[in-house]
XYZ file of C-alpha atoms in Angstrom:
303
model
C -229.883 64.565 69.427
C -233.338 65.787 70.452
C -235.942 62.993 70.290
C -239.208 63.683 68.418
C -242.243 64.089 70.627
C -244.225 61.500 68.692
C -243.918 58.684 66.168
C -245.008 60.441 62.946
C -248.018 61.909 64.767
C -249.409 58.485 65.663
C -248.097 57.736 69.176
C -246.085 59.609 71.793
C -242.403 58.670 71.466
C -242.107 57.036 74.935
C -244.929 54.624 74.018
C -242.799 53.342 71.129
C -239.241 53.714 72.468
C -239.479 51.978 75.828
C -241.518 48.876 74.860
C -239.033 48.386 72.003
C -236.173 48.815 74.463
C -237.625 46.248 76.886
C -238.145 43.674 74.102
C -234.666 44.295 72.682
C -232.980 44.106 76.098
C -234.823 40.885 76.937
C -233.850 39.192 73.659
C -230.270 40.458 74.038
C -229.896 39.062 77.573
C -231.465 35.715 76.651
C -229.230 35.400 73.579
C -226.125 36.359 75.563
C -226.972 33.778 78.216
C -227.616 30.966 75.726
C -224.624 31.647 73.486
C -222.018 32.788 76.023
C -222.913 32.511 79.708
C -224.322 28.966 79.627
C -221.241 27.415 77.932
C -219.038 29.122 80.544
C -221.161 27.727 83.372
C -221.034 24.225 81.845
C -217.232 24.223 81.859
C -215.012 23.252 84.778
C -214.533 25.922 87.435
C -211.080 27.535 87.466
C -211.298 28.791 91.069
C -209.440 31.995 90.231
C -211.066 34.226 92.822
C -208.009 35.030 94.918
C -206.694 38.625 95.192
C -209.974 40.167 93.950
C -208.733 43.785 94.132
C -205.651 42.973 92.039
C -207.832 41.214 89.507
C -210.355 44.071 89.415
C -207.696 46.777 89.067
C -206.009 44.862 86.256
C -209.338 44.327 84.502
C -210.078 48.076 84.561
C -206.553 48.929 83.412
C -206.489 46.423 80.553
C -210.098 46.999 79.454
C -210.455 50.772 79.580
C -206.759 51.503 79.048
C -206.623 49.029 76.133
C -203.064 48.159 77.175
C -202.933 44.849 75.316
C -204.195 46.413 72.082
C -201.958 49.483 72.239
C -198.841 47.485 73.133
C -198.286 46.476 69.508
C -198.953 49.923 67.998
C -196.322 51.237 65.622
C -197.248 54.513 63.906
C -195.324 53.465 60.797
C -195.931 49.713 60.479
C -198.994 48.859 62.571
C -201.691 51.379 63.519
C -204.495 48.824 63.888
C -204.399 48.969 67.685
C -204.837 52.732 67.580
C -207.868 52.310 65.322
C -209.351 49.774 67.733
C -208.769 52.183 70.617
C -210.637 54.945 68.741
C -213.557 52.604 68.001
C -213.620 51.410 71.633
C -213.672 54.971 73.058
C -216.278 55.944 70.457
C -218.456 52.999 71.482
C -218.366 54.016 75.149
C -218.947 57.706 74.359
C -221.850 57.066 71.992
C -223.425 54.515 74.343
C -223.421 57.084 77.133
C -224.885 59.687 74.767
C -227.719 57.288 73.883
C -228.576 56.850 77.552
C -228.615 60.612 78.152
C -229.799 62.219 74.922
C -232.060 59.512 73.483
C -233.542 57.476 76.329
C -233.172 60.149 79.019
C -234.639 62.988 76.959
C -237.410 60.703 75.680
C -238.409 59.838 79.246
C -238.160 63.433 80.468
C -237.796 66.487 78.242
C -234.636 68.406 79.109
C -233.128 65.434 80.983
C -229.673 66.038 79.469
C -229.630 69.650 80.677
C -230.687 68.548 84.164
C -227.910 65.952 84.347
C -225.094 67.777 82.557
C -226.269 71.366 82.732
C -226.765 73.379 79.547
C -223.038 74.118 79.258
C -222.111 70.502 79.990
C -224.552 69.260 77.318
C -222.941 71.599 74.762
C -219.427 70.469 75.715
C -220.435 66.819 75.448
C -222.024 67.472 72.043
C -218.786 69.073 70.796
C -216.869 66.101 72.174
C -219.215 63.774 70.254
C -218.510 65.759 67.077
C -214.809 65.073 67.556
C -215.495 61.406 68.308
C -217.586 61.046 65.142
C -214.820 62.566 63.008
C -212.204 60.223 64.513
C -214.569 57.256 64.218
C -215.209 58.023 60.543
C -211.460 58.127 59.895
C -211.028 54.822 61.766
C -213.809 53.138 59.746
C -212.377 54.293 56.406
C -208.874 53.225 57.493
C -210.183 49.803 58.584
C -211.875 49.218 55.223
C -208.753 50.290 53.280
C -206.618 48.074 55.504
C -208.828 45.045 54.908
C -209.459 45.565 51.185
C -206.299 47.244 49.906
C -203.326 46.880 52.260
C -204.252 43.439 53.652
C -201.474 42.706 56.156
C -200.481 39.069 56.529
C -202.578 38.432 59.621
C -205.771 39.382 57.739
C -205.171 36.763 55.039
C -206.192 33.783 57.178
C -209.637 32.278 56.555
C -210.750 33.199 60.079
C -209.929 36.886 59.591
C -211.446 37.153 56.088
C -215.050 36.665 57.160
C -217.579 39.239 55.975
C -218.769 39.764 59.528
C -216.107 42.445 60.023
C -217.530 44.451 57.107
C -221.056 44.103 58.482
C -219.939 45.502 61.816
C -218.155 48.414 60.115
C -221.287 49.027 58.029
C -223.462 49.100 61.144
C -221.134 51.567 62.854
C -221.020 53.758 59.740
C -224.833 53.662 59.530
C -225.084 54.828 63.134
C -222.788 57.765 62.344
C -224.709 58.710 59.177
C -228.180 58.546 60.762
C -226.959 60.444 63.827
C -225.579 63.303 61.737
C -228.642 63.255 59.468
C -230.915 63.533 62.489
C -228.944 66.465 63.917
C -228.800 68.245 60.545
C -232.456 67.863 59.572
C -233.518 68.796 63.105
C -231.607 72.039 62.725
C -233.024 72.625 59.227
C -236.604 71.898 60.381
C -236.514 74.896 62.710
C -235.964 73.012 65.947
C -233.936 74.440 68.809
C -230.322 75.100 67.859
C -228.378 71.865 67.765
C -225.449 71.584 70.178
C -223.560 69.759 67.427
C -221.404 72.035 65.275
C -221.505 69.473 62.476
C -225.308 69.459 62.759
C -225.395 73.265 62.629
C -223.209 73.455 59.518
C -225.074 70.726 57.642
C -228.424 72.071 58.847
C -227.596 75.539 57.507
C -226.591 73.983 54.181
C -229.896 72.059 54.006
C -231.835 75.221 54.844
C -230.137 77.058 51.979
C -231.048 74.272 49.564
C -234.451 73.589 48.027
C -235.547 71.397 50.949
C -238.238 73.176 52.974
C -238.854 72.886 56.714
C -241.738 70.425 56.453
C -239.640 68.049 54.351
C -236.706 68.479 56.741
C -239.008 67.573 59.623
C -239.994 64.324 57.894
C -236.337 63.456 57.181
C -235.461 64.319 60.796
C -238.035 61.851 62.098
C -237.005 59.178 59.579
C -233.310 59.472 60.449
C -233.953 59.603 64.213
C -236.132 56.474 64.231
C -233.757 54.714 61.826
C -230.907 55.520 64.221
C -232.866 54.056 67.140
C -233.630 50.852 65.202
C -229.939 50.537 64.289
C -229.008 50.799 67.978
C -231.425 48.000 68.843
C -230.380 45.939 65.823
C -226.701 46.241 66.719
C -227.451 45.175 70.294
C -229.348 42.097 69.084
C -226.497 41.173 66.735
C -223.735 41.324 69.355
C -224.359 37.879 70.976
C -224.147 36.255 67.526
C -220.940 38.014 66.446
C -217.308 38.340 67.429
C -218.373 41.403 69.417
C -218.974 39.084 72.362
C -215.326 39.944 73.053
C -216.685 43.145 74.661
C -217.895 40.920 77.486
C -215.403 38.072 77.174
C -212.300 40.287 77.355
C -213.022 41.846 80.793
C -213.860 38.387 82.169
C -210.651 36.977 80.677
C -208.605 39.746 82.285
C -210.277 39.212 85.665
C -209.664 35.438 85.693
C -206.138 35.765 84.291
C -203.204 33.787 85.670
C -201.564 35.873 88.399
C -198.641 33.486 88.843
C -195.597 33.057 86.639
C -196.156 33.423 82.893
C -196.493 30.115 81.101
C -197.290 28.190 84.277
C -199.446 25.152 83.438
C -202.018 23.549 85.678
C -201.508 19.881 86.449
C -203.992 17.181 85.467
C -206.007 16.012 88.456
C -206.106 12.261 89.078
C -203.574 11.760 86.288
C -203.259 8.001 86.844
C -206.998 7.257 86.946
C -208.387 9.720 84.383
C -210.267 7.932 81.585
C -209.409 10.306 78.750
C -207.088 13.194 77.923
C -207.817 16.345 75.960
C -211.249 17.855 75.397
C -214.089 16.768 73.147
C -217.048 18.492 74.860
C -217.608 21.841 76.565
C -217.522 20.341 80.108
C -213.989 19.044 79.366
C -212.674 22.619 79.139
C -212.221 24.917 82.093
C -214.130 28.183 82.344
C -211.094 30.331 81.546
C -210.559 28.485 78.261
C -214.193 29.070 77.236
C -213.988 32.727 78.286
C -210.827 33.149 76.202
C -212.693 31.854 73.149
C -215.320 34.552 73.600
C -212.641 37.170 74.325
C -211.078 36.632 70.898
C -211.391 39.719 68.679
C -210.352 37.745 65.548
C -207.497 40.164 64.855
C -205.182 37.479 63.444
C -202.221 38.219 65.728
C -202.161 34.762 67.312
C -202.393 33.048 63.893
C -199.562 35.189 62.603
C -197.333 34.287 65.537
């Protein structure tokens, strides 16, 4: 996705992109600290730092291999885990593409070709086409599942919140603006798009009544809209259930390595003034992390 050289002829693109990125990143980090990191730090330490390599290996395996999510997949009865896996891989793939093709190419023209090589950039673009197709199928399937099929675990109040639809809408908007940008770039007479989807749609636009100047305007509109959606999504994450992207790896790292179901004993049992938890400091850090790791899938409620 080639970035425009300027912001509608007013400012060079880097002058707009990178200040926006710095502001967005700063607000994101502050929000994440206030809403997630600070409550974890206020809780009681769990002291689960033993066997760091085992913990790290397990975290990588469970996070990137999505083992917990895929464990319950049944191609006939339950394909939700497979859909989540597709969305997860798509998120990683698109995030990397933003770093290379949007921010990298904005900072230095031809950055993607320098990093990946011209052939590598084309291969990655084709891979992104495949990812976008799979992601579109996953989004449609998720909406049908929530609105039409409605399995039992999505009928609890916690899993019926509109937040899930907002997230799906944001992802769908990213897909639409990305493809629109590629297509109108192709139709405006820019260098041939590496995206086959962009080439096909761009050729169709060129054959329509839309001229190159109009295509150029739509290209800029869709590209800048896509960038704003990226920043908007990032700012929304700390306030949504998507904090599980950060909570889940932490939960896996600080997991119990002993026997399953083993409970920790209460310290100073005979002299403790109260039992249970009424404030954040009464919980331990693992319990708070687990709350943020929750993907609100409804499995625990169903069980």
